[in-house]
């Protein structure tokens, strides 16, 4: 059974804290993604990675950074958390050959609250 | 900028009723995908439609891709409480690695 796991289901942090969200996939996928999901806005891409140590900015990268040191792990970092980063964060992975209608496999999400 | 707009945003119906959810864009997409997200889980792919005019069926769910490949619909026949969830359409952004997601339709089927 394919799996994408995220380190926490719920997280509460204070403004200004550095926050790490971890994502691990066991499907040997090249592509990994971080999205945030907010009501009425759908899923918005923060960053994606198509290989180890490779990353590309998505639509809303400001205030975030990522790390991909190993193929199976993709981390999202909030350098200094702010209240407007309170959201549901979803990690996904997919095989290569992007544009060939590949399925994205999603983790269960991390609901982050920044106080 | 390619956008996908879904309607309705919310839908609450009784078990056994039929419903249709729409996904519209002013842009042409090479394909469109439909995902369902249940509470507390990530989205799961239901179907991918590729050819203009294509119709795909998944048990009681019927998916159609518009002839001009700018829109898609999802029709559910005799809805059941297990159909409850957030339905998202998504399409590849031309010339990039990205997928664009629609705003979602939140469906609640009451027993």
Coordinates of C-alpha atoms in Angstrom, one line a residue:
Chain A
X1 CA 0.0 0.0 0.0
X2 CA 1.6 3.3 -1.1
X3 CA 2.1 5.8 1.5
X4 CA 2.9 9.5 2.1
X5 CA 3.3 10.3 5.8
X6 CA 3.5 13.6 7.5
X7 CA 5.2 14.1 10.9
X8 CA 2.3 15.7 12.7
X9 CA -1.4 15.8 12.2
X10 CA -1.8 18.9 14.4
X11 CA 0.7 21.5 15.4
X12 CA 0.5 24.7 17.5
X13 CA 3.3 27.2 17.4
X14 CA 4.0 30.7 18.5
X15 CA 4.6 33.7 16.2
X16 CA 8.3 33.9 15.4
X17 CA 9.1 30.3 16.0
X18 CA 10.9 28.2 13.4
X19 CA 8.7 25.3 12.3
X20 CA 9.6 22.1 10.5
X21 CA 7.1 20.0 8.7
X22 CA 8.4 16.6 7.5
X23 CA 7.0 14.4 4.7
X24 CA 8.2 10.9 3.8
X25 CA 7.1 8.8 0.9
X26 CA 7.8 5.1 0.3
X27 CA 7.1 4.9 -3.4
X28 CA 10.5 6.0 -4.7
X29 CA 8.9 9.0 -6.4
X30 CA 11.1 11.7 -7.9
X31 CA 8.6 14.5 -7.5
X32 CA 7.4 15.9 -4.2
X33 CA 5.2 18.9 -3.4
X34 CA 4.1 21.1 -0.5
X35 CA 0.7 22.7 -0.7
X36 CA -1.4 24.8 1.7
X37 CA -5.1 24.4 1.7
X38 CA -7.4 27.2 2.9
X39 CA -11.2 27.4 2.6
X40 CA -12.4 28.8 -0.7
X41 CA -8.9 29.0 -2.1
X42 CA -8.3 25.3 -3.0
X43 CA -4.7 23.9 -2.9
X44 CA -1.9 26.4 -3.5
X45 CA 1.6 25.2 -4.3
X46 CA 4.3 26.4 -2.0
X47 CA 7.4 24.5 -3.4
X48 CA 8.1 21.4 -5.3
X49 CA 11.1 19.2 -5.8
X50 CA 11.9 17.0 -8.9
X51 CA 15.0 15.4 -7.5
X52 CA 17.2 15.2 -4.5
X53 CA 18.6 18.7 -3.6
X54 CA 16.5 20.2 -6.4
X55 CA 13.6 22.6 -5.7
X56 CA 11.4 25.1 -7.5
X57 CA 9.2 27.8 -6.1
X58 CA 5.5 27.4 -6.4
X59 CA 2.9 30.1 -6.4
X60 CA 3.3 31.2 -2.7
X61 CA 6.9 30.6 -1.6
X62 CA 7.3 33.7 0.6
X63 CA 8.0 32.9 4.2
X64 CA 8.8 29.2 3.4
X65 CA 11.9 27.2 2.5
X66 CA 12.3 23.5 1.7
X67 CA 14.9 20.8 2.1
X68 CA 15.3 17.6 0.2
X69 CA 18.5 15.8 1.3
X70 CA 17.1 12.3 0.6
X71 CA 14.7 11.1 -2.2
X72 CA 12.0 9.9 0.2
X73 CA 12.0 13.0 2.5
X74 CA 10.8 16.6 1.7
X75 CA 10.8 19.1 4.5
X76 CA 8.9 22.4 4.7
X77 CA 10.4 25.1 6.9
X78 CA 8.7 28.2 8.2
X79 CA 11.6 30.4 9.1
X80 CA 9.6 32.7 11.4
X81 CA 6.0 31.6 11.8
X82 CA 3.3 34.2 11.4
X83 CA -0.4 34.0 12.1
X84 CA -1.2 34.2 8.4
X85 CA 0.6 30.9 8.0
X86 CA -2.1 29.2 10.0
X87 CA -3.4 26.6 7.5
X88 CA -3.6 22.9 6.5
X89 CA -0.4 21.8 4.9
X90 CA -0.5 18.9 2.4
X91 CA 2.5 17.0 1.1
X92 CA 2.3 15.0 -2.1
X93 CA 4.5 12.9 -4.3
X94 CA 4.3 11.6 -7.9
X95 CA 6.4 9.6 -10.3
X96 CA 8.5 11.4 -13.0
X97 CA 7.4 12.2 -16.6
X98 CA 5.5 15.2 -15.4
X99 CA 2.7 16.2 -17.7
X100 CA 1.7 12.6 -18.4
X101 CA -1.3 12.8 -16.2
X102 CA 0.5 11.3 -13.3
X103 CA -1.4 10.8 -10.1
X104 CA -0.3 12.8 -7.0
X105 CA -0.4 10.8 -3.8
X106 CA -1.1 13.0 -0.8
X107 CA -0.3 12.7 2.9
X108 CA -3.1 13.2 5.5
X109 CA -2.1 16.8 6.1
X110 CA -0.8 18.9 9.0
X111 CA -3.1 21.4 10.5
X112 CA -0.8 24.2 11.8
X113 CA -2.0 26.9 14.1
X114 CA 0.2 29.9 14.8
X115 CA -0.7 31.9 17.8
Chain B
X1 CA -3.1 32.8 -15.6
X2 CA -4.9 29.5 -15.7
X3 CA -7.7 29.2 -13.2
X4 CA -10.2 26.4 -12.4
X5 CA -13.5 27.5 -10.8
X6 CA -15.8 25.0 -9.3
X7 CA -19.5 25.3 -8.6
X8 CA -21.3 25.0 -6.4
X9 CA -19.0 25.7 -3.5
X10 CA -21.2 23.8 -1.0
X11 CA -23.9 21.2 -1.6
X12 CA -26.1 19.4 1.0
X13 CA -28.5 16.8 -0.3
X14 CA -30.5 13.8 0.9
X15 CA -29.4 10.2 0.3
X16 CA -30.7 9.0 -3.0
X17 CA -30.6 12.3 -4.8
X18 CA -28.6 13.1 -7.9
X19 CA -26.1 15.9 -8.3
X20 CA -23.7 17.5 -10.7
X21 CA -20.5 19.4 -9.8
X22 CA -18.8 21.7 -12.4
X23 CA -15.3 22.7 -13.0
X24 CA -14.8 25.6 -15.5
X25 CA -11.9 27.5 -17.0
X26 CA -11.4 30.1 -19.7
X27 CA -8.2 28.2 -20.6
X28 CA -7.7 24.9 -22.5
X29 CA -6.3 22.0 -20.4
X30 CA -4.6 19.0 -21.9
X31 CA -6.3 16.9 -19.2
X32 CA -8.3 17.3 -16.0
X33 CA -8.3 15.2 -12.9
X34 CA -10.9 14.8 -10.1
X35 CA -9.9 14.1 -6.5
X36 CA -12.0 13.4 -3.5
X37 CA -10.8 14.5 0.0
X38 CA -12.5 13.0 3.0
X39 CA -12.3 14.7 6.4
X40 CA -8.9 14.4 8.0
X41 CA -7.3 12.9 4.9
X42 CA -5.5 14.1 1.8
X43 CA -7.1 14.1 -1.6
X44 CA -7.3 10.8 -3.5
X45 CA -7.4 10.6 -7.3
X46 CA -10.8 9.4 -8.7
X47 CA -10.2 9.8 -12.5
X48 CA -8.3 11.6 -15.2
X49 CA -10.0 12.7 -18.4
X50 CA -7.8 13.4 -21.4
X51 CA -9.8 13.6 -24.6
X52 CA -12.3 16.4 -25.4
X53 CA -15.9 15.0 -25.0
X54 CA -14.6 12.0 -23.0
X55 CA -17.0 10.3 -20.5
X56 CA -15.7 8.0 -17.8
X57 CA -17.8 6.1 -15.3
X58 CA -16.8 5.0 -11.8
X59 CA -19.7 3.1 -10.3
X60 CA -22.3 5.8 -9.6
X61 CA -19.9 8.7 -10.6
X62 CA -19.8 9.9 -14.2
X63 CA -17.1 12.3 -15.3
X64 CA -17.2 14.3 -18.5
X65 CA -14.5 16.4 -20.2
X66 CA -15.9 19.3 -22.3
X67 CA -15.4 19.2 -26.1
X68 CA -13.2 22.3 -26.0
X69 CA -11.3 20.9 -23.0
X70 CA -12.1 24.0 -20.9
X71 CA -14.5 22.4 -18.5
X72 CA -15.5 19.2 -16.8
X73 CA -18.4 17.9 -14.8
X74 CA -18.9 15.2 -12.2
X75 CA -22.4 13.6 -11.9
X76 CA -23.3 11.4 -8.9
X77 CA -26.3 9.2 -9.2
X78 CA -28.2 8.2 -6.1
X79 CA -25.8 9.8 -3.7
X80 CA -24.9 8.0 -0.5
X81 CA -23.4 9.3 2.8
X82 CA -20.1 7.7 1.8
X83 CA -19.9 10.2 -1.0
X84 CA -19.5 13.0 1.5
X85 CA -16.3 15.0 1.0
X86 CA -14.5 17.7 -0.8
X87 CA -14.3 17.3 -4.6
X88 CA -11.4 19.0 -6.3
X89 CA -10.6 19.2 -10.0
X90 CA -7.0 19.8 -11.1
X91 CA -5.2 20.3 -14.4
X92 CA -1.6 20.6 -15.5
X93 CA -0.3 24.1 -15.9
X94 CA 1.0 24.4 -19.5
X95 CA 4.7 24.5 -19.8
X96 CA 5.4 23.9 -16.1
X97 CA 5.6 21.1 -13.6
X98 CA 2.7 22.5 -11.6
X99 CA -0.9 21.4 -11.3
X100 CA -3.6 23.9 -10.8
X101 CA -6.4 22.9 -8.4
X102 CA -9.9 24.2 -8.4
X103 CA -11.5 25.9 -5.4
X104 CA -13.4 22.7 -4.5
X105 CA -17.0 21.6 -3.9
X106 CA -17.9 20.4 -0.4
X107 CA -20.6 17.8 -0.6
X108 CA -22.6 16.5 2.4
X109 CA -25.0 13.6 1.8
X110 CA -27.5 13.2 4.6
X111 CA -28.9 9.8 5.5

